[in-house]
Amino acid sequence: MSESSLAVPPITTRLSWQQELARAVRDPAELVRLLELPTTLLEPARRASRHFPLRVPYSYIERMERGNPEDPLLRQVLPLTVELDPAPGFVADPVGDLGASKGAGVLHKYHGRVLFITTGACAINCRYCFRRHFPYAQANASTEQWRPALRYIAQRPEVEEVILSGGDPLTLADRRLAQLVTQLVDIPHIRRLRIHTRLPVVLPTRVTDELLEWLAGSRLQPVMVVHANHANELDTTVASAVKRLREAGVTLLNQTVLLRGVNDEAMALTALHQRLFDSGILPYYLHLLDRVAGARHFAITQDRARELHRQMAARLPGYLVPRLVQEIEGAPGKRWLPP
Ligand SMILES: *Cc1c(COP(=O)(O)O)cnc(C)c1O
Ligand code: SF4
């Protein structure tokens, strides 16, 4: 990111988050034009986007370097035909989410916490995401469909924490989220409300007064786990959004996916975790890629992942080192990989 683009506020900061979301780039030709990329990228991007559409907000594109096809932010969203190559071992549902689904958008795999699939929508389509194959038309819960999920939670006193996930829960309107929180507050054994979201990073204008109100204004302890993979994602607009969340009393954590060509260098990972803390976010998880069909080109070996983790740990204070984890179907939690 150049200094000049930081000095002059981009026009998108004057739009509401809903307007920004509606104007997200979906046409590969527009992305290629905006970033002055080689036009040879266009036809492959068109072909691959028929399987999983391109989707990226301007505010995120503004943090990419013009003319650089290898930009670490661009690589996360640019459709490539390599996604269409057959890749043995890379499957549609690598973490067994379909088996764990309790109906009506609840995933209950781990003790004490449930994942609530609030919506299938995201502000950005990340090419490495397991969601590219998830049948969200069924898993997606509308306000009315939330009823069975709420009943499921109410009937299980061991559940202390509800994790709003998706898709991205923050693509929903604050009014609906506030209604949901009101209903969760009425379940006495729920103590914590956790939000898994990429929006404060990808679309920082999403952090509205209304959001702070439902998120931090109830008896539930608010935790937000954001998702950034590279230091360039964290500009001053993200830092101000995070500052408002922290001032409201929200605990902020980050999860990162290890991605070849994006962050598979110790220096990149070190810089990311320093920059996260500059913004007031602590590291949580560093995930090995879920082996989802279409994402093989992002994979690195487990040995390489552990080596990168060791190198990063040798440069950072302990509290800035995330846990290296892998999701294993049927396990009682994310599996921590030894150093
Ligand atoms: C990852 C995940 C969680 C959260 O696990 P934590 O280790 O508490 O972050 C909860 N439920 C499901 C189904 C998950 O996949
Ligand atoms: S669920 Fe998260 S990783 Fe997947 S596409 Fe949406 S924002 Fe990206």
mmCIF file of C-alpha atoms and ligand atoms in Angstrom:
data_model
loop_
_atom_site.group_PDB
_atom_site.id
_atom_site.type_symbol
_atom_site.label_atom_id
_atom_site.label_comp_id
_atom_site.label_asym_id
_atom_site.label_seq_id
_atom_site.Cartn_x
_atom_site.Cartn_y
_atom_site.Cartn_z
ATOM 1 C CA MET A 1 0.000 0.000 0.000
ATOM 2 C CA SER A 2 1.375 3.397 -0.931
ATOM 3 C CA GLU A 3 1.411 6.260 1.549
ATOM 4 C CA SER A 4 -0.593 8.506 -0.769
ATOM 5 C CA SER A 5 -3.578 6.151 -0.813
ATOM 6 C CA LEU A 6 -3.624 6.341 2.985
ATOM 7 C CA ALA A 7 -3.412 10.139 3.057
ATOM 8 C CA VAL A 8 -6.455 10.683 0.829
ATOM 9 C CA PRO A 9 -9.521 8.906 2.193
ATOM 10 C CA PRO A 10 -10.854 6.604 -0.524
ATOM 11 C CA ILE A 11 -14.352 7.391 -1.746
ATOM 12 C CA THR A 12 -15.654 4.097 -0.364
ATOM 13 C CA THR A 13 -15.208 5.306 3.216
ATOM 14 C CA ARG A 14 -18.114 7.688 2.617
ATOM 15 C CA LEU A 15 -20.494 4.878 1.650
ATOM 16 C CA SER A 16 -22.481 2.815 4.108
ATOM 17 C CA TRP A 17 -21.284 -0.728 4.594
ATOM 18 C CA GLN A 18 -24.393 -2.011 2.822
ATOM 19 C CA GLN A 19 -23.575 0.134 -0.206
ATOM 20 C CA GLU A 20 -19.985 -1.059 -0.166
ATOM 21 C CA LEU A 21 -21.167 -4.643 0.026
ATOM 22 C CA ALA A 22 -23.552 -4.137 -2.890
ATOM 23 C CA ARG A 23 -20.740 -2.622 -4.971
ATOM 24 C CA ALA A 24 -18.268 -5.431 -4.328
ATOM 25 C CA VAL A 25 -16.439 -6.450 -7.507
ATOM 26 C CA ARG A 26 -17.838 -9.613 -9.080
ATOM 27 C CA ASP A 27 -16.619 -9.233 -12.649
ATOM 28 C CA PRO A 28 -13.049 -10.448 -13.269
ATOM 29 C CA ALA A 29 -12.690 -7.806 -16.010
ATOM 30 C CA GLU A 30 -13.284 -5.051 -13.468
ATOM 31 C CA LEU A 31 -10.686 -6.468 -11.102
ATOM 32 C CA VAL A 32 -8.130 -6.750 -13.904
ATOM 33 C CA ARG A 33 -8.847 -3.167 -15.011
ATOM 34 C CA LEU A 34 -8.770 -1.636 -11.525
ATOM 35 C CA LEU A 35 -5.455 -3.277 -10.656
ATOM 36 C CA GLU A 36 -3.901 -2.904 -14.135
ATOM 37 C CA LEU A 37 -3.246 -6.626 -14.296
ATOM 38 C CA PRO A 38 -2.184 -8.584 -17.385
ATOM 39 C CA THR A 39 -5.282 -9.317 -19.472
ATOM 40 C CA THR A 40 -4.106 -12.931 -19.847
ATOM 41 C CA LEU A 41 -5.512 -13.470 -16.339
ATOM 42 C CA LEU A 42 -9.006 -12.641 -17.504
ATOM 43 C CA GLU A 43 -10.175 -15.774 -19.324
ATOM 44 C CA PRO A 44 -8.896 -18.191 -16.616
ATOM 45 C CA ALA A 45 -10.543 -16.029 -13.934
ATOM 46 C CA ARG A 46 -13.827 -16.123 -15.822
ATOM 47 C CA ARG A 47 -13.704 -19.903 -16.147
ATOM 48 C CA ALA A 48 -12.855 -20.539 -12.496
ATOM 49 C CA SER A 49 -15.393 -18.011 -11.229
ATOM 50 C CA ARG A 50 -18.212 -20.035 -12.789
ATOM 51 C CA HIS A 51 -17.594 -22.662 -10.080
ATOM 52 C CA PHE A 52 -17.135 -20.229 -7.188
ATOM 53 C CA PRO A 53 -17.802 -16.569 -8.007
ATOM 54 C CA LEU A 54 -15.358 -13.728 -7.613
ATOM 55 C CA ARG A 55 -16.420 -11.363 -4.848
ATOM 56 C CA VAL A 56 -14.247 -8.648 -3.298
ATOM 57 C CA PRO A 57 -15.095 -5.182 -1.901
ATOM 58 C CA TYR A 58 -13.274 -2.086 -3.178
ATOM 59 C CA SER A 59 -11.950 -1.258 0.255
ATOM 60 C CA TYR A 60 -9.992 -4.527 0.176
ATOM 61 C CA ILE A 61 -8.837 -4.026 -3.434
ATOM 62 C CA GLU A 62 -7.458 -0.630 -2.407
ATOM 63 C CA ARG A 63 -4.914 -2.410 -0.227
ATOM 64 C CA MET A 64 -3.539 -4.410 -3.168
ATOM 65 C CA GLU A 65 -0.531 -3.372 -5.237
ATOM 66 C CA ARG A 66 -1.313 -2.343 -8.796
ATOM 67 C CA GLY A 67 0.140 -4.448 -11.600
ATOM 68 C CA ASN A 68 1.233 -7.245 -9.282
ATOM 69 C CA PRO A 69 -0.421 -10.618 -10.037
ATOM 70 C CA GLU A 70 1.399 -12.078 -7.007
ATOM 71 C CA ASP A 71 -0.011 -9.588 -4.538
ATOM 72 C CA PRO A 72 -0.785 -11.553 -1.333
ATOM 73 C CA LEU A 73 -4.284 -10.061 -1.036
ATOM 74 C CA LEU A 74 -5.094 -10.563 -4.694
ATOM 75 C CA ARG A 75 -4.045 -14.210 -4.519
ATOM 76 C CA GLN A 76 -6.704 -14.845 -1.875
ATOM 77 C CA VAL A 77 -9.519 -13.754 -4.200
ATOM 78 C CA LEU A 78 -8.379 -14.159 -7.828
ATOM 79 C CA PRO A 79 -10.014 -17.189 -9.523
ATOM 80 C CA LEU A 80 -7.453 -19.426 -11.261
ATOM 81 C CA THR A 81 -8.021 -22.434 -13.524
ATOM 82 C CA VAL A 82 -5.654 -24.502 -11.350
ATOM 83 C CA GLU A 83 -8.666 -24.686 -8.991
ATOM 84 C CA LEU A 84 -10.391 -26.884 -11.564
ATOM 85 C CA ASP A 85 -7.588 -29.494 -11.763
ATOM 86 C CA PRO A 86 -8.353 -32.835 -10.140
ATOM 87 C CA ALA A 87 -6.616 -33.091 -6.742
ATOM 88 C CA PRO A 88 -6.844 -36.442 -4.931
ATOM 89 C CA GLY A 89 -7.491 -36.005 -1.211
ATOM 90 C CA PHE A 90 -9.010 -32.550 -1.647
ATOM 91 C CA VAL A 91 -12.733 -32.985 -1.080
ATOM 92 C CA ALA A 92 -15.960 -30.998 -0.828
ATOM 93 C CA ASP A 93 -16.432 -31.290 2.971
ATOM 94 C CA PRO A 94 -12.958 -31.788 4.477
ATOM 95 C CA VAL A 95 -13.890 -31.165 8.113
ATOM 96 C CA GLY A 96 -17.088 -33.193 8.348
ATOM 97 C CA ASP A 97 -19.397 -30.241 8.796
ATOM 98 C CA LEU A 98 -22.291 -32.048 7.186
ATOM 99 C CA GLY A 99 -22.025 -34.912 9.688
ATOM 100 C CA ALA A 100 -21.866 -32.483 12.620
ATOM 101 C CA SER A 101 -24.851 -30.441 11.532
ATOM 102 C CA LYS A 102 -27.657 -30.672 14.092
ATOM 103 C CA GLY A 103 -30.138 -29.153 11.676
ATOM 104 C CA ALA A 104 -31.248 -25.533 11.421
ATOM 105 C CA GLY A 105 -27.734 -24.242 11.200
ATOM 106 C CA VAL A 106 -26.138 -25.509 14.414
ATOM 107 C CA LEU A 107 -22.783 -27.306 14.395
ATOM 108 C CA HIS A 108 -22.046 -28.894 17.732
ATOM 109 C CA LYS A 109 -18.696 -30.665 17.672
ATOM 110 C CA TYR A 110 -16.923 -29.452 20.818
ATOM 111 C CA HIS A 111 -17.811 -29.370 24.480
ATOM 112 C CA GLY A 112 -19.422 -26.213 25.806
ATOM 113 C CA ARG A 113 -19.707 -24.281 22.577
ATOM 114 C CA VAL A 114 -21.818 -24.447 19.459
ATOM 115 C CA LEU A 115 -21.317 -22.910 16.075
ATOM 116 C CA PHE A 116 -24.408 -21.136 14.799
ATOM 117 C CA ILE A 117 -24.547 -20.853 10.997
ATOM 118 C CA THR A 118 -26.429 -17.582 10.694
ATOM 119 C CA THR A 119 -26.076 -17.032 6.942
ATOM 120 C CA GLY A 120 -24.264 -18.385 3.910
ATOM 121 C CA ALA A 121 -23.304 -14.934 2.677
ATOM 122 C CA CYS A 122 -19.807 -13.421 2.867
ATOM 123 C CA ALA A 123 -18.447 -10.019 1.907
ATOM 124 C CA ILE A 124 -15.541 -11.655 0.130
ATOM 125 C CA ASN A 125 -15.053 -15.023 -1.526
ATOM 126 C CA CYS A 126 -11.763 -16.522 -0.385
ATOM 127 C CA ARG A 127 -10.576 -19.098 -2.876
ATOM 128 C CA TYR A 128 -9.221 -21.461 -0.191
ATOM 129 C CA CYS A 129 -12.464 -21.590 1.785
ATOM 130 C CA PHE A 130 -14.272 -24.868 2.537
ATOM 131 C CA ARG A 131 -17.443 -22.868 2.052
ATOM 132 C CA ARG A 132 -17.026 -23.048 -1.732
ATOM 133 C CA HIS A 133 -18.888 -26.380 -1.645
ATOM 134 C CA PHE A 134 -21.088 -26.103 1.430
ATOM 135 C CA PRO A 135 -24.825 -26.452 0.654
ATOM 136 C CA TYR A 136 -25.773 -23.275 2.430
ATOM 137 C CA ALA A 137 -29.216 -23.122 0.920
ATOM 138 C CA GLN A 138 -30.128 -25.797 3.475
ATOM 139 C CA ALA A 139 -27.825 -24.819 6.315
ATOM 140 C CA ASN A 140 -28.656 -21.135 6.200
ATOM 141 C CA ALA A 141 -31.099 -20.153 8.938
ATOM 142 C CA SER A 142 -33.555 -17.293 8.557
ATOM 143 C CA THR A 143 -35.012 -15.508 11.591
ATOM 144 C CA GLU A 144 -37.894 -17.961 11.684
ATOM 145 C CA GLN A 145 -35.577 -20.914 11.088
ATOM 146 C CA TRP A 146 -33.437 -19.814 14.059
ATOM 147 C CA ARG A 147 -36.110 -21.153 16.374
ATOM 148 C CA PRO A 148 -35.017 -24.846 16.309
ATOM 149 C CA ALA A 149 -31.366 -23.804 16.722
ATOM 150 C CA LEU A 150 -32.253 -21.705 19.753
ATOM 151 C CA ARG A 151 -34.264 -24.604 21.151
ATOM 152 C CA TYR A 152 -31.298 -26.932 20.620
ATOM 153 C CA ILE A 153 -29.067 -24.578 22.587
ATOM 154 C CA ALA A 154 -31.648 -23.929 25.314
ATOM 155 C CA GLN A 155 -31.952 -27.665 25.932
ATOM 156 C CA ARG A 156 -28.214 -28.140 26.558
ATOM 157 C CA PRO A 157 -27.076 -26.568 29.804
ATOM 158 C CA GLU A 158 -23.434 -27.484 29.099
ATOM 159 C CA VAL A 159 -23.346 -24.968 26.233
ATOM 160 C CA GLU A 160 -21.835 -21.763 27.632
ATOM 161 C CA GLU A 161 -20.747 -20.117 24.424
ATOM 162 C CA VAL A 162 -22.501 -19.458 21.137
ATOM 163 C CA ILE A 163 -20.321 -18.748 18.122
ATOM 164 C CA LEU A 164 -22.030 -16.847 15.345
ATOM 165 C CA SER A 165 -20.473 -18.020 12.108
ATOM 166 C CA GLY A 166 -21.429 -18.624 8.503
ATOM 167 C CA GLY A 167 -20.672 -17.489 5.918
ATOM 168 C CA ASP A 168 -20.120 -14.240 7.735
ATOM 169 C CA PRO A 169 -22.672 -13.277 10.410
ATOM 170 C CA LEU A 170 -21.849 -9.589 10.007
ATOM 171 C CA THR A 171 -23.327 -9.570 6.494
ATOM 172 C CA LEU A 172 -26.695 -9.652 8.321
ATOM 173 C CA ALA A 173 -28.450 -6.466 9.392
ATOM 174 C CA ASP A 174 -27.837 -5.234 12.938
ATOM 175 C CA ARG A 175 -31.570 -5.352 13.577
ATOM 176 C CA ARG A 176 -31.671 -9.111 12.986
ATOM 177 C CA LEU A 177 -28.507 -9.740 14.937
ATOM 178 C CA ALA A 178 -29.859 -7.709 17.838
ATOM 179 C CA GLN A 179 -33.014 -9.874 17.830
ATOM 180 C CA LEU A 180 -30.904 -13.007 17.890
ATOM 181 C CA VAL A 181 -28.800 -11.740 20.793
ATOM 182 C CA THR A 182 -31.943 -10.872 22.750
ATOM 183 C CA GLN A 183 -33.037 -14.481 22.405
ATOM 184 C CA LEU A 184 -29.622 -15.817 23.419
ATOM 185 C CA VAL A 185 -29.586 -13.571 26.478
ATOM 186 C CA ASP A 186 -32.784 -15.311 27.603
ATOM 187 C CA ILE A 187 -30.985 -18.671 27.769
ATOM 188 C CA PRO A 188 -29.479 -18.582 31.274
ATOM 189 C CA HIS A 189 -26.515 -20.939 30.702
ATOM 190 C CA ILE A 190 -25.087 -18.872 27.803
ATOM 191 C CA ARG A 191 -22.219 -16.746 29.103
ATOM 192 C CA ARG A 192 -20.224 -15.805 26.034
ATOM 193 C CA LEU A 193 -21.082 -14.528 22.577
ATOM 194 C CA ARG A 194 -18.384 -15.091 19.992
ATOM 195 C CA ILE A 195 -18.435 -13.739 16.444
ATOM 196 C CA HIS A 196 -16.334 -15.320 13.701
ATOM 197 C CA THR A 197 -16.040 -12.701 11.000
ATOM 198 C CA ARG A 198 -13.802 -11.275 8.322
ATOM 199 C CA LEU A 199 -15.750 -8.056 7.982
ATOM 200 C CA PRO A 200 -13.829 -5.719 10.338
ATOM 201 C CA VAL A 201 -10.771 -6.523 8.190
ATOM 202 C CA VAL A 202 -12.365 -6.646 4.748
ATOM 203 C CA LEU A 203 -15.011 -3.930 5.237
ATOM 204 C CA PRO A 204 -14.173 -1.902 8.381
ATOM 205 C CA THR A 205 -17.193 0.404 7.946
ATOM 206 C CA ARG A 206 -19.238 -2.574 9.127
ATOM 207 C CA VAL A 207 -18.330 -1.632 12.720
ATOM 208 C CA THR A 208 -21.347 0.612 13.319
ATOM 209 C CA ASP A 209 -22.793 2.060 16.536
ATOM 210 C CA GLU A 210 -25.677 -0.390 16.202
ATOM 211 C CA LEU A 211 -23.228 -3.293 16.036
ATOM 212 C CA LEU A 212 -21.442 -2.149 19.189
ATOM 213 C CA GLU A 213 -24.813 -1.892 20.887
ATOM 214 C CA TRP A 214 -25.964 -5.520 20.386
ATOM 215 C CA LEU A 215 -22.469 -6.972 20.620
ATOM 216 C CA ALA A 216 -21.286 -5.285 23.798
ATOM 217 C CA GLY A 217 -24.538 -4.076 25.355
ATOM 218 C CA SER A 218 -25.848 -7.313 26.890
ATOM 219 C CA ARG A 219 -24.813 -9.521 29.824
ATOM 220 C CA LEU A 220 -22.975 -11.851 27.402
ATOM 221 C CA GLN A 221 -19.198 -11.493 27.285
ATOM 222 C CA PRO A 222 -18.300 -10.453 23.728
ATOM 223 C CA VAL A 223 -15.437 -12.071 21.831
ATOM 224 C CA MET A 224 -14.655 -11.407 18.190
ATOM 225 C CA VAL A 225 -12.364 -13.631 16.155
ATOM 226 C CA VAL A 226 -11.355 -11.846 12.962
ATOM 227 C CA HIS A 227 -9.475 -13.372 10.055
ATOM 228 C CA ALA A 228 -6.432 -11.745 8.462
ATOM 229 C CA ASN A 229 -3.701 -13.583 6.586
ATOM 230 C CA HIS A 230 -1.247 -10.827 5.674
ATOM 231 C CA ALA A 231 -0.019 -7.578 7.243
ATOM 232 C CA ASN A 232 -1.136 -5.593 4.163
ATOM 233 C CA GLU A 233 -4.747 -6.345 5.078
ATOM 234 C CA LEU A 234 -4.409 -4.240 8.225
ATOM 235 C CA ASP A 235 -4.490 -0.565 7.305
ATOM 236 C CA THR A 236 -5.525 2.461 9.384
ATOM 237 C CA THR A 237 -9.239 1.967 8.627
ATOM 238 C CA VAL A 238 -9.060 -1.514 10.141
ATOM 239 C CA ALA A 239 -7.142 -0.185 13.142
ATOM 240 C CA SER A 240 -9.820 2.441 13.858
ATOM 241 C CA ALA A 241 -12.634 -0.105 13.560
ATOM 242 C CA VAL A 242 -10.806 -2.415 15.964
ATOM 243 C CA LYS A 243 -10.180 0.449 18.368
ATOM 244 C CA ARG A 244 -13.913 1.118 18.612
ATOM 245 C CA LEU A 245 -14.603 -2.564 19.282
ATOM 246 C CA ARG A 246 -11.987 -2.656 22.023
ATOM 247 C CA GLU A 247 -13.254 0.531 23.616
ATOM 248 C CA ALA A 248 -16.677 -1.122 23.778
ATOM 249 C CA GLY A 249 -15.143 -4.017 25.710
ATOM 250 C CA VAL A 250 -14.840 -6.648 22.981
ATOM 251 C CA THR A 251 -11.953 -9.136 23.220
ATOM 252 C CA LEU A 252 -10.302 -9.349 19.799
ATOM 253 C CA LEU A 253 -8.503 -12.403 18.454
ATOM 254 C CA ASN A 254 -7.314 -13.365 15.001
ATOM 255 C CA GLN A 255 -7.157 -16.544 13.021
ATOM 256 C CA THR A 256 -4.953 -17.024 9.990
ATOM 257 C CA VAL A 257 -4.799 -19.748 7.366
ATOM 258 C CA LEU A 258 -1.351 -20.782 6.173
ATOM 259 C CA LEU A 259 -1.451 -20.234 2.410
ATOM 260 C CA ARG A 260 1.237 -20.886 -0.153
ATOM 261 C CA GLY A 261 2.035 -17.709 -2.044
ATOM 262 C CA VAL A 262 0.297 -15.530 0.558
ATOM 263 C CA ASN A 263 1.987 -15.931 3.938
ATOM 264 C CA ASP A 264 4.283 -18.969 3.781
ATOM 265 C CA GLU A 265 7.392 -17.028 4.852
ATOM 266 C CA ALA A 266 8.503 -16.504 8.447
ATOM 267 C CA MET A 267 8.967 -12.767 7.826
ATOM 268 C CA ALA A 268 5.411 -12.400 6.493
ATOM 269 C CA LEU A 269 3.952 -14.227 9.479
ATOM 270 C CA THR A 270 6.055 -12.233 11.921
ATOM 271 C CA ALA A 271 5.006 -8.940 10.325
ATOM 272 C CA LEU A 272 1.360 -10.016 10.359
ATOM 273 C CA HIS A 273 1.359 -10.741 14.084
ATOM 274 C CA GLN A 274 3.199 -7.526 14.916
ATOM 275 C CA ARG A 275 0.722 -5.540 12.844
ATOM 276 C CA LEU A 276 -2.228 -7.313 14.454
ATOM 277 C CA PHE A 277 -1.012 -6.300 17.878
ATOM 278 C CA ASP A 278 -0.414 -2.724 16.667
ATOM 279 C CA SER A 279 -4.176 -2.739 16.016
ATOM 280 C CA GLY A 280 -4.993 -4.323 19.380
ATOM 281 C CA ILE A 281 -5.664 -7.875 18.164
ATOM 282 C CA LEU A 282 -4.110 -10.941 19.773
ATOM 283 C CA PRO A 283 -3.278 -14.068 17.779
ATOM 284 C CA TYR A 284 -5.432 -17.152 18.267
ATOM 285 C CA TYR A 285 -5.054 -19.851 15.630
ATOM 286 C CA LEU A 286 -2.759 -20.471 12.692
ATOM 287 C CA HIS A 287 -4.634 -23.048 10.660
ATOM 288 C CA LEU A 288 -3.293 -25.620 8.316
ATOM 289 C CA LEU A 289 -5.385 -25.401 5.169
ATOM 290 C CA ASP A 290 -8.499 -27.574 5.158
ATOM 291 C CA ARG A 291 -8.049 -29.940 2.231
ATOM 292 C CA VAL A 292 -10.922 -28.606 0.211
ATOM 293 C CA ALA A 293 -11.349 -29.334 -3.504
ATOM 294 C CA GLY A 294 -10.036 -26.394 -5.557
ATOM 295 C CA ALA A 295 -7.482 -25.205 -2.992
ATOM 296 C CA ARG A 296 -4.560 -27.573 -3.510
ATOM 297 C CA HIS A 297 -2.337 -24.829 -4.911
ATOM 298 C CA PHE A 298 -2.491 -23.087 -1.497
ATOM 299 C CA ALA A 299 -1.312 -26.134 0.459
ATOM 300 C CA ILE A 300 2.037 -26.403 2.218
ATOM 301 C CA THR A 301 3.328 -29.523 3.962
ATOM 302 C CA GLN A 302 2.877 -30.062 7.664
ATOM 303 C CA ASP A 303 6.665 -30.086 8.133
ATOM 304 C CA ARG A 304 6.979 -26.729 6.413
ATOM 305 C CA ALA A 305 4.138 -25.344 8.537
ATOM 306 C CA ARG A 306 5.881 -26.413 11.735
ATOM 307 C CA GLU A 307 9.167 -24.973 10.530
ATOM 308 C CA LEU A 308 7.495 -21.622 9.809
ATOM 309 C CA HIS A 309 5.812 -21.687 13.195
ATOM 310 C CA ARG A 310 9.148 -22.355 14.951
ATOM 311 C CA GLN A 311 10.842 -19.538 13.016
ATOM 312 C CA MET A 312 8.075 -17.129 13.879
ATOM 313 C CA ALA A 313 8.131 -18.167 17.547
ATOM 314 C CA ALA A 314 11.867 -17.443 17.621
ATOM 315 C CA ARG A 315 11.225 -13.813 16.627
ATOM 316 C CA LEU A 316 8.108 -12.877 18.600
ATOM 317 C CA PRO A 317 7.123 -12.541 22.248
ATOM 318 C CA GLY A 318 5.168 -15.582 23.387
ATOM 319 C CA TYR A 319 1.853 -13.743 23.453
ATOM 320 C CA LEU A 320 2.141 -12.932 19.744
ATOM 321 C CA VAL A 321 2.590 -16.555 18.659
ATOM 322 C CA PRO A 322 -0.644 -18.215 17.502
ATOM 323 C CA ARG A 323 -1.351 -21.917 18.065
ATOM 324 C CA LEU A 324 -0.684 -23.996 14.989
ATOM 325 C CA VAL A 325 -3.789 -26.127 14.540
ATOM 326 C CA GLN A 326 -5.444 -28.557 12.241
ATOM 327 C CA GLU A 327 -9.078 -29.491 12.089
ATOM 328 C CA ILE A 328 -9.528 -33.261 12.248
ATOM 329 C CA GLU A 329 -12.923 -34.798 11.650
ATOM 330 C CA GLY A 330 -14.294 -36.286 14.870
ATOM 331 C CA ALA A 331 -11.681 -34.685 17.185
ATOM 332 C CA PRO A 332 -12.899 -32.996 20.421
ATOM 333 C CA GLY A 333 -11.321 -29.688 19.386
ATOM 334 C CA LYS A 334 -8.855 -28.234 16.916
ATOM 335 C CA ARG A 335 -5.711 -30.346 17.038
ATOM 336 C CA TRP A 336 -2.613 -28.442 18.201
ATOM 337 C CA LEU A 337 0.497 -29.391 16.296
ATOM 338 C CA PRO A 338 3.647 -29.842 18.371
ATOM 339 C CA PRO A 339 6.592 -27.558 17.576
HETATM 340 C C1 LIG B 1 -13.599 -24.347 15.264
HETATM 341 C C2 LIG B 1 -14.904 -24.697 15.826
HETATM 342 C C3 LIG B 1 -15.310 -24.220 17.075
HETATM 343 C C4 LIG B 1 -14.460 -23.300 17.900
HETATM 344 O O1 LIG B 1 -13.391 -23.976 18.461
HETATM 345 P P1 LIG B 1 -12.443 -23.185 19.479
HETATM 346 O O2 LIG B 1 -11.293 -24.108 19.680
HETATM 347 O O3 LIG B 1 -13.226 -22.932 20.714
HETATM 348 O O4 LIG B 1 -12.059 -21.916 18.808
HETATM 349 C C5 LIG B 1 -16.524 -24.628 17.576
HETATM 350 N N1 LIG B 1 -17.338 -25.442 16.888
HETATM 351 C C6 LIG B 1 -16.986 -25.919 15.673
HETATM 352 C C7 LIG B 1 -17.920 -26.816 14.974
HETATM 353 C C8 LIG B 1 -15.767 -25.559 15.107
HETATM 354 O O5 LIG B 1 -15.446 -26.015 13.885
HETATM 355 S S1 SF4 B 2 -16.245 -17.976 5.366
HETATM 356 FE FE1 SF4 B 2 -14.437 -16.681 5.786
HETATM 357 S S2 SF4 B 2 -12.764 -17.642 4.624
HETATM 358 FE FE2 SF4 B 2 -14.707 -18.443 3.803
HETATM 359 S S3 SF4 B 2 -15.199 -17.108 2.065
HETATM 360 FE FE3 SF4 B 2 -16.273 -16.296 3.869
HETATM 361 S S4 SF4 B 2 -14.837 -14.750 4.695
HETATM 362 FE FE4 SF4 B 2 -13.648 -16.045 3.311
#
